[in-house]
mmCIF file of C-alpha atoms in Angstrom:
data_model
loop_
_atom_site.group_PDB
_atom_site.id
_atom_site.type_symbol
_atom_site.label_atom_id
_atom_site.label_comp_id
_atom_site.label_asym_id
_atom_site.label_seq_id
_atom_site.Cartn_x
_atom_site.Cartn_y
_atom_site.Cartn_z
ATOM 1 C CA MET A 1 -11.580 2.947 22.690
ATOM 2 C CA LYS A 2 -10.551 6.608 23.027
ATOM 3 C CA ARG A 3 -7.893 6.223 20.313
ATOM 4 C CA LYS A 4 -10.400 4.448 18.051
ATOM 5 C CA ASN A 5 -12.937 7.266 18.417
ATOM 6 C CA GLU A 6 -10.270 9.948 17.941
ATOM 7 C CA GLY A 7 -9.137 8.339 14.698
ATOM 8 C CA GLN A 8 -12.637 8.006 13.281
ATOM 9 C CA GLU A 9 -13.441 11.623 14.156
ATOM 10 C CA GLN A 10 -10.241 12.718 12.427
ATOM 11 C CA LYS A 11 -11.197 10.788 9.291
ATOM 12 C CA LYS A 12 -14.734 12.157 9.283
ATOM 13 C CA GLY A 13 -13.514 15.737 9.637
ATOM 14 C CA ASP A 14 -10.771 15.382 7.020
ATOM 15 C CA LYS A 15 -13.207 13.833 4.538
ATOM 16 C CA GLN A 16 -15.467 16.869 4.892
ATOM 17 C CA LEU A 17 -12.431 19.117 4.439
ATOM 18 C CA ALA A 18 -11.512 17.392 1.154
ATOM 19 C CA GLU A 19 -15.111 17.597 -0.088
ATOM 20 C CA ASN A 20 -15.077 21.374 0.448
ATOM 21 C CA ASP A 21 -11.501 22.169 -0.606
ATOM 22 C CA GLU A 22 -10.211 20.976 -3.986
ATOM 23 C CA HIS A 23 -6.633 21.568 -2.842
ATOM 24 C CA VAL A 24 -6.869 18.851 -0.157
ATOM 25 C CA LEU A 25 -6.695 15.128 -0.927
ATOM 26 C CA VAL A 26 -7.696 12.583 1.735
ATOM 27 C CA LEU A 27 -6.985 8.884 1.232
ATOM 28 C CA THR A 28 -7.359 5.563 2.970
ATOM 29 C CA VAL A 29 -4.933 2.798 2.009
ATOM 30 C CA ASP A 30 -4.790 -0.886 2.875
ATOM 31 C CA LEU A 31 -3.487 -4.230 1.656
ATOM 32 C CA GLN A 32 -6.086 -6.896 0.941
ATOM 33 C CA GLN A 33 -5.639 -10.389 2.338
ATOM 34 C CA VAL A 34 -3.548 -12.609 0.080
ATOM 35 C CA LEU A 35 -5.292 -13.812 -3.080
ATOM 36 C CA LEU A 36 -4.189 -17.234 -4.334
ATOM 37 C CA ALA A 37 -3.781 -18.431 -7.911
ATOM 38 C CA PRO A 38 -5.060 -20.773 -9.025
ATOM 39 C CA ARG A 39 -8.237 -20.614 -6.916
ATOM 40 C CA ILE A 40 -9.966 -23.879 -7.636
ATOM 41 C CA PHE A 41 -12.535 -25.986 -5.830
ATOM 42 C CA ALA A 42 -10.760 -29.335 -5.999
ATOM 43 C CA ASN A 43 -10.364 -30.891 -2.551
ATOM 44 C CA GLU A 44 -7.406 -33.081 -3.450
ATOM 45 C CA ASN A 45 -5.360 -29.961 -4.257
ATOM 46 C CA TYR A 46 -6.241 -28.025 -1.105
ATOM 47 C CA PHE A 47 -2.816 -28.369 0.526
ATOM 48 C CA LYS A 48 -0.721 -27.603 -2.549
ATOM 49 C CA SER A 49 1.125 -24.267 -2.634
ATOM 50 C CA LYS A 50 -0.426 -21.547 -4.778
ATOM 51 C CA LEU A 51 0.934 -18.309 -6.229
ATOM 52 C CA CYS A 52 0.375 -15.370 -3.844
ATOM 53 C CA CYS A 53 -1.224 -12.251 -5.345
ATOM 54 C CA HIS A 54 -1.442 -8.851 -3.661
ATOM 55 C CA ASN A 55 -3.829 -5.902 -3.935
ATOM 56 C CA PHE A 56 -2.784 -2.592 -2.345
ATOM 57 C CA THR A 57 -5.826 -0.326 -2.417
ATOM 58 C CA VAL A 58 -5.929 3.489 -2.425
ATOM 59 C CA CYS A 59 -9.294 5.244 -1.906
ATOM 60 C CA ASP A 60 -9.985 8.951 -2.485
ATOM 61 C CA LEU A 61 -12.585 9.810 0.162
ATOM 62 C CA ALA A 62 -13.981 12.893 -1.583
ATOM 63 C CA THR A 63 -14.427 11.474 -5.096
ATOM 64 C CA ARG A 64 -14.749 7.766 -4.107
ATOM 65 C CA LYS A 65 -12.273 6.914 -6.869
ATOM 66 C CA VAL A 66 -10.252 3.769 -6.167
ATOM 67 C CA VAL A 67 -6.922 2.550 -7.525
ATOM 68 C CA CYS A 68 -5.813 -1.030 -6.859
ATOM 69 C CA TYR A 69 -2.114 -1.844 -7.266
ATOM 70 C CA PHE A 70 -1.973 -5.545 -8.135
ATOM 71 C CA TRP A 71 1.031 -7.883 -8.406
ATOM 72 C CA HIS A 72 1.986 -11.473 -7.701
ATOM 73 C CA GLU A 73 4.963 -12.836 -5.781
ATOM 74 C CA GLY A 74 6.974 -13.448 -8.942
ATOM 75 C CA GLN A 75 6.936 -9.699 -9.621
ATOM 76 C CA GLY A 76 7.319 -8.205 -6.147
ATOM 77 C CA GLU A 77 7.396 -8.763 -2.400
ATOM 78 C CA VAL A 78 5.195 -7.330 0.344
ATOM 79 C CA ALA A 79 7.802 -5.085 1.958
ATOM 80 C CA SER A 80 8.126 -1.396 2.753
ATOM 81 C CA ASN A 81 9.722 -0.587 -0.619
ATOM 82 C CA ASN A 82 6.778 -2.128 -2.470
ATOM 83 C CA PHE A 83 4.174 -0.102 -0.589
ATOM 84 C CA THR A 84 6.279 3.054 -0.870
ATOM 85 C CA SER A 85 6.519 2.557 -4.646
ATOM 86 C CA CYS A 86 2.735 2.274 -4.937
ATOM 87 C CA LEU A 87 1.946 5.245 -2.725
ATOM 88 C CA LEU A 88 4.500 7.561 -4.326
ATOM 89 C CA ASP A 89 3.272 6.581 -7.792
ATOM 90 C CA TYR A 90 -0.247 7.586 -6.741
ATOM 91 C CA ILE A 91 0.939 10.871 -5.198
ATOM 92 C CA LYS A 92 2.966 11.719 -8.301
ATOM 93 C CA GLU A 93 -0.058 11.209 -10.548
ATOM 94 C CA GLN A 94 -2.351 13.267 -8.316
ATOM 95 C CA THR A 95 0.027 16.192 -7.828
ATOM 96 C CA SER A 96 0.769 16.366 -11.555
ATOM 97 C CA SER A 97 -2.931 16.639 -12.447
ATOM 98 C CA ARG A 98 -4.269 18.663 -9.486
ATOM 99 C CA ASP A 99 -3.214 21.772 -7.577
ATOM 100 C CA LEU A 100 -2.835 20.215 -4.130
ATOM 101 C CA HIS A 101 -1.349 21.754 -1.006
ATOM 102 C CA THR A 102 -2.169 18.942 1.450
ATOM 103 C CA ILE A 103 -2.458 15.146 1.205
ATOM 104 C CA ILE A 104 -3.763 13.208 4.232
ATOM 105 C CA ILE A 105 -3.339 9.423 4.291
ATOM 106 C CA PHE A 106 -5.260 7.202 6.715
ATOM 107 C CA SER A 107 -4.113 3.638 7.344
ATOM 108 C CA ASP A 108 -3.751 1.162 10.161
ATOM 109 C CA GLY A 109 -0.499 1.167 12.092
ATOM 110 C CA CYS A 110 1.037 -1.954 10.534
ATOM 111 C CA CYS A 111 4.751 -1.151 10.766
ATOM 112 C CA TYR A 112 6.158 -3.033 7.758
ATOM 113 C CA GLN A 113 3.426 -1.553 5.588
ATOM 114 C CA ASN A 114 2.556 1.935 6.824
ATOM 115 C CA ARG A 115 4.787 3.028 9.700
ATOM 116 C CA ASN A 116 8.512 2.683 8.960
ATOM 117 C CA ALA A 117 11.559 4.758 8.033
ATOM 118 C CA THR A 118 11.607 3.635 4.388
ATOM 119 C CA LEU A 119 8.080 4.881 3.716
ATOM 120 C CA SER A 120 8.634 8.023 5.788
ATOM 121 C CA ASN A 121 11.768 8.971 3.852
ATOM 122 C CA GLY A 122 9.887 8.314 0.605
ATOM 123 C CA LEU A 123 6.943 10.491 1.657
ATOM 124 C CA LEU A 124 9.313 13.245 2.774
ATOM 125 C CA LEU A 125 10.974 13.110 -0.647
ATOM 126 C CA ALA A 126 7.546 13.365 -2.303
ATOM 127 C CA ALA A 127 6.605 16.337 -0.120
ATOM 128 C CA MET A 128 9.804 18.160 -1.046
ATOM 129 C CA GLN A 129 9.591 17.366 -4.767
ATOM 130 C CA THR A 130 5.903 18.245 -5.164
ATOM 131 C CA GLN A 131 5.854 21.080 -2.604
ATOM 132 C CA THR A 132 2.867 19.419 -0.969
ATOM 133 C CA THR A 133 2.429 18.810 2.757
ATOM 134 C CA ILE A 134 1.775 15.103 3.366
ATOM 135 C CA ILE A 135 0.237 13.803 6.597
ATOM 136 C CA GLN A 136 -0.116 10.201 7.733
ATOM 137 C CA LYS A 137 -2.747 9.361 10.346
ATOM 138 C CA PHE A 138 -2.856 5.909 11.907
ATOM 139 C CA LEU A 139 -6.065 4.190 12.965
ATOM 140 C CA GLU A 140 -6.270 1.357 15.473
ATOM 141 C CA LYS A 141 -5.564 -1.929 13.680
ATOM 142 C CA GLY A 142 -8.503 -4.336 13.854
ATOM 143 C CA HIS A 143 -10.797 -1.797 15.528
ATOM 144 C CA THR A 144 -11.499 0.741 12.814
ATOM 145 C CA TRP A 145 -13.347 0.637 9.518
ATOM 146 C CA MET A 146 -11.834 2.192 6.398
ATOM 147 C CA GLU A 147 -13.215 2.715 2.919
ATOM 148 C CA ALA A 148 -10.572 0.324 1.592
ATOM 149 C CA ASP A 149 -12.278 -2.391 3.662
ATOM 150 C CA SER A 150 -15.451 -1.867 1.627
ATOM 151 C CA VAL A 151 -13.456 -2.271 -1.584
ATOM 152 C CA HIS A 152 -12.017 -5.553 -0.378
ATOM 153 C CA SER A 153 -15.453 -6.771 0.737
ATOM 154 C CA ALA A 154 -16.888 -5.989 -2.703
ATOM 155 C CA ILE A 155 -14.069 -7.956 -4.336
ATOM 156 C CA GLU A 156 -14.642 -10.918 -2.001
ATOM 157 C CA ARG A 157 -18.358 -10.932 -2.848
ATOM 158 C CA LYS A 158 -17.514 -10.942 -6.546
ATOM 159 C CA LEU A 159 -15.210 -13.916 -5.944
ATOM 160 C CA LEU A 160 -17.902 -16.063 -4.313
ATOM 161 C CA ASN A 161 -18.138 -19.396 -6.146
ATOM 162 C CA ARG A 162 -15.699 -18.057 -8.763
ATOM 163 C CA GLN A 163 -12.696 -20.110 -9.834
ATOM 164 C CA ILE A 164 -9.502 -18.256 -10.766
ATOM 165 C CA TYR A 165 -7.091 -19.994 -13.116
ATOM 166 C CA TRP A 166 -4.333 -17.373 -13.249
ATOM 167 C CA PRO A 167 -3.595 -13.936 -11.692
ATOM 168 C CA ALA A 168 -4.915 -11.883 -14.632
ATOM 169 C CA GLU A 169 -8.440 -13.069 -13.830
ATOM 170 C CA TYR A 170 -8.258 -11.274 -10.489
ATOM 171 C CA ILE A 171 -7.874 -8.007 -12.383
ATOM 172 C CA GLU A 172 -11.141 -8.682 -14.193
ATOM 173 C CA VAL A 173 -12.851 -9.464 -10.880
ATOM 174 C CA ILE A 174 -11.513 -6.327 -9.158
ATOM 175 C CA THR A 175 -12.497 -4.070 -12.052
ATOM 176 C CA SER A 176 -16.032 -5.475 -12.181
ATOM 177 C CA ALA A 177 -16.587 -5.470 -8.402
ATOM 178 C CA ARG A 178 -18.112 -1.989 -8.664
ATOM 179 C CA THR A 179 -19.896 -0.114 -11.445
ATOM 180 C CA LYS A 180 -20.975 3.146 -9.724
ATOM 181 C CA PRO A 181 -19.774 5.819 -9.481
ATOM 182 C CA GLU A 182 -17.157 4.103 -11.657
ATOM 183 C CA PRO A 183 -15.274 0.773 -11.726
ATOM 184 C CA TYR A 184 -12.206 0.283 -9.592
ATOM 185 C CA HIS A 185 -9.059 1.096 -11.557
ATOM 186 C CA VAL A 186 -6.380 -1.624 -11.479
ATOM 187 C CA LYS A 187 -2.668 -1.167 -12.105
ATOM 188 C CA ASN A 188 -1.101 -4.513 -12.978
ATOM 189 C CA LEU A 189 2.491 -4.240 -11.752
ATOM 190 C CA THR A 190 5.661 -5.966 -12.898
ATOM 191 C CA PHE A 191 9.045 -6.142 -11.151
ATOM 192 C CA GLU A 192 10.204 -3.094 -13.147
ATOM 193 C CA PHE A 193 7.683 -0.851 -11.367
ATOM 194 C CA PHE A 194 9.171 -1.151 -7.885
ATOM 195 C CA LEU A 195 11.865 1.230 -6.642
ATOM 196 C CA ASP A 196 14.372 0.901 -3.799
ATOM 197 C CA PHE A 197 13.938 3.737 -1.293
ATOM 198 C CA SER A 198 16.066 2.108 1.402
ATOM 199 C CA LYS A 199 19.082 4.305 0.638
ATOM 200 C CA LEU A 200 17.166 7.522 1.380
ATOM 201 C CA SER A 201 18.591 8.804 4.636
ATOM 202 C CA PHE A 202 16.778 11.993 5.615
ATOM 203 C CA TYR A 203 15.909 10.175 8.850
ATOM 204 C CA LYS A 204 17.623 7.032 10.125
ATOM 205 C CA THR A 205 14.615 6.146 12.280
ATOM 206 C CA ILE A 206 11.159 7.538 13.006
ATOM 207 C CA ARG A 207 11.248 6.571 16.686
ATOM 208 C CA PRO A 208 10.247 9.678 18.700
ATOM 209 C CA GLY A 209 12.610 8.912 21.605
ATOM 210 C CA ARG A 210 16.135 7.636 22.024
ATOM 211 C CA ARG A 211 16.317 6.437 25.635
ATOM 212 C CA PRO A 212 14.755 3.405 27.348
ATOM 213 C CA GLY A 213 11.173 4.203 28.279
ATOM 214 C CA ASP A 214 10.805 6.850 25.572
ATOM 215 C CA PRO A 215 7.959 6.527 23.030
ATOM 216 C CA GLN A 216 8.308 3.830 20.370
ATOM 217 C CA VAL A 217 7.375 3.865 16.678
ATOM 218 C CA THR A 218 4.145 2.028 17.545
ATOM 219 C CA ASP A 219 3.115 4.942 19.790
ATOM 220 C CA ILE A 220 2.991 7.368 16.854
ATOM 221 C CA ARG A 221 -0.522 8.382 15.769
ATOM 222 C CA ALA A 222 0.381 10.900 13.061
ATOM 223 C CA LEU A 223 3.363 11.989 10.952
ATOM 224 C CA LYS A 224 3.670 15.227 9.001
ATOM 225 C CA TYR A 225 6.095 15.589 6.098
ATOM 226 C CA GLY A 226 6.994 19.196 5.377
ATOM 227 C CA THR A 227 8.238 20.778 2.185
ATOM 228 C CA ASP A 228 11.134 22.051 4.342
ATOM 229 C CA SER A 229 12.469 18.457 4.775
ATOM 230 C CA ILE A 230 11.273 18.174 8.389
ATOM 231 C CA ILE A 231 9.124 15.350 9.808
ATOM 232 C CA GLN A 232 6.856 16.070 12.773
ATOM 233 C CA TYR A 233 4.852 13.599 14.846
ATOM 234 C CA LYS A 234 1.958 13.205 17.286
ATOM 235 C CA LEU A 235 1.433 10.539 19.952
ATOM 236 C CA HIS A 236 -2.275 11.456 20.163
ATOM 237 C CA HIS A 237 -4.401 12.958 17.414
ATOM 238 C CA SER A 238 -5.223 15.871 19.747
ATOM 239 C CA ASP A 239 -1.545 16.709 20.416
ATOM 240 C CA GLU A 240 0.417 19.568 18.904
ATOM 241 C CA TRP A 241 3.039 18.645 16.298
ATOM 242 C CA SER A 242 6.579 17.939 17.565
ATOM 243 C CA PRO A 243 9.715 17.554 15.405
ATOM 244 C CA LEU A 244 11.172 14.054 15.133
ATOM 245 C CA PRO A 245 14.722 13.617 16.435
ATOM 246 C CA SER A 246 17.367 11.582 14.566
ATOM 247 C CA ARG A 247 17.308 13.910 11.587
ATOM 248 C CA ASN A 248 20.210 13.480 9.194
ATOM 249 C CA SER A 249 22.163 16.594 8.268
ATOM 250 C CA ASN A 250 22.089 15.514 4.618
ATOM 251 C CA ARG A 251 18.953 17.072 3.117
ATOM 252 C CA ASN A 252 19.923 16.573 -0.510
ATOM 253 C CA ALA A 253 17.478 14.402 -2.413
ATOM 254 C CA PRO A 254 18.957 11.829 -4.817
ATOM 255 C CA VAL A 255 18.630 12.536 -8.506
ATOM 256 C CA THR A 256 17.099 9.119 -9.190
ATOM 257 C CA ILE A 257 15.790 6.249 -7.082
ATOM 258 C CA PRO A 258 17.210 2.874 -8.205
ATOM 259 C CA LYS A 259 15.075 -0.043 -9.305
ATOM 260 C CA MET A 260 14.341 -2.604 -6.622
ATOM 261 C CA TYR A 261 14.655 -5.640 -8.896
ATOM 262 C CA SER A 262 16.664 -6.381 -12.018
ATOM 263 C CA GLN A 263 14.548 -9.400 -12.941
ATOM 264 C CA PRO A 264 11.430 -11.312 -11.848
ATOM 265 C CA ILE A 265 11.636 -13.005 -8.450
ATOM 266 C CA PRO A 266 12.101 -16.794 -8.570
ATOM 267 C CA ILE A 267 9.473 -18.684 -6.591
ATOM 268 C CA LYS A 268 10.469 -21.616 -4.380
ATOM 269 C CA LYS A 269 11.155 -24.915 -6.107
ATOM 270 C CA THR A 270 8.502 -26.715 -4.036
ATOM 271 C CA LYS A 271 5.868 -24.149 -5.003
ATOM 272 C CA PHE A 272 6.771 -24.430 -8.679
ATOM 273 C CA GLU A 273 6.414 -28.211 -8.450
ATOM 274 C CA ASP A 274 3.011 -27.882 -6.759
ATOM 275 C CA LEU A 275 1.853 -25.479 -9.467
ATOM 276 C CA GLN A 276 2.941 -27.946 -12.110
ATOM 277 C CA GLN A 277 0.759 -30.590 -10.494
ATOM 278 C CA LEU A 278 -2.149 -28.172 -10.267
ATOM 279 C CA LYS A 279 -2.032 -27.772 -14.040
ATOM 280 C CA GLU A 280 -3.837 -31.120 -14.219
ATOM 281 C CA VAL A 281 -7.091 -29.414 -13.166
ATOM 282 C CA LEU A 282 -6.547 -26.219 -15.188
ATOM 283 C CA PRO A 283 -7.597 -25.560 -18.790
ATOM 284 C CA ARG A 284 -4.655 -26.022 -21.139
ATOM 285 C CA GLU A 285 -4.481 -22.348 -22.170
ATOM 286 C CA TYR A 286 -3.208 -21.422 -18.686
ATOM 287 C CA HIS A 287 -0.359 -23.950 -18.547
ATOM 288 C CA THR A 288 2.209 -21.738 -20.284
ATOM 289 C CA PHE A 289 1.944 -19.041 -17.615
ATOM 290 C CA TYR A 290 2.862 -21.501 -14.862
ATOM 291 C CA ASP A 291 5.563 -23.156 -16.983
ATOM 292 C CA GLN A 292 7.297 -19.820 -17.496
ATOM 293 C CA LEU A 293 7.378 -18.718 -13.855
ATOM 294 C CA PRO A 294 11.015 -18.200 -12.769
ATOM 295 C CA HIS A 295 11.838 -20.588 -9.939
ATOM 296 C CA GLN A 296 14.700 -21.762 -7.767
#
C-alpha cells in the first residue's frame, strides 16, 4: 500500500510539474490487452485461433494527447525490442519539436515490457543523443490507475457489440474512441518499423546488486538515464539516486540501429488454417487480407 501511494503521489506531482514547465514531458505508457481479428459473434467459431493485434499507448499527462502504436502479430512481436522501438520513436518526435530537458515515463513494472536491459540501453541512447534526461518510474502492477487505462477503457466501450473483420477496423475504432480534446492518434506499424536494440551494451544488466540477497530488477522503483551515459536507480521513490553497477566501459553509441525483421513474421500453420475457415463468416472483401498472411 505504501508503494502504491508513493507512486501515485509521484505521478500527481510530476503531472503538475509538466503543466507548469514546458521543458518537462510526463508520460504514462501501457499495452492494451490483446485485440483479436476477426472479432465476430458466431458461437461455432469461438475456439478457432484469431490474429493477435497489439496497441501500445503513450499518454502526455499535461496536454492529454495520446498516441497508439498498433500492429498485428504478422508485423511484430510483443518483446522488449518492440516496446523500445515505439517509445524511442515517440521520444525522437517530441525532442525534435520541443525544447525538452526532462522526460518522465510512468508505467507498471512488467519486466519484458518496461523494466529490462534492452529498453534501458535504448533509453540511455536516446538521452545521450537528444541531450535530455529521461526518468522511468514504476507503479505497482494491478494496484495503480494510469491515464493509459482510461484510453483502453474508452476503446473497449467503443467496441461493445461491434464486429471487427480485419485489423484495420481497430484503427478506426481507436481513433473514434475520443473526440475531445482531440481524437487518439494511431500509428499503424509494419515489420519495417521495429529496430533491434539488443546489441546495445552500455549496461549488461540493470540489476542493482551482484551477490545473492542483493536487490533484484523487480525491486527497482525508478531509473534515471543521464546525458553523461550513466544510469542511476532508486529502490523507493523517496530514496536518493544511486549509480547502477555493471556498467560497460564502452560508451560509444552505434551509428545505426539495425532493423529487427527483414520480412513479415509467418503465423503458425494451424492459425492460418483457422483463419481460412473463419472466412466463411466474413464479407468477401476481407478474404484477400487473410489469404496473403505469411504462414509456416
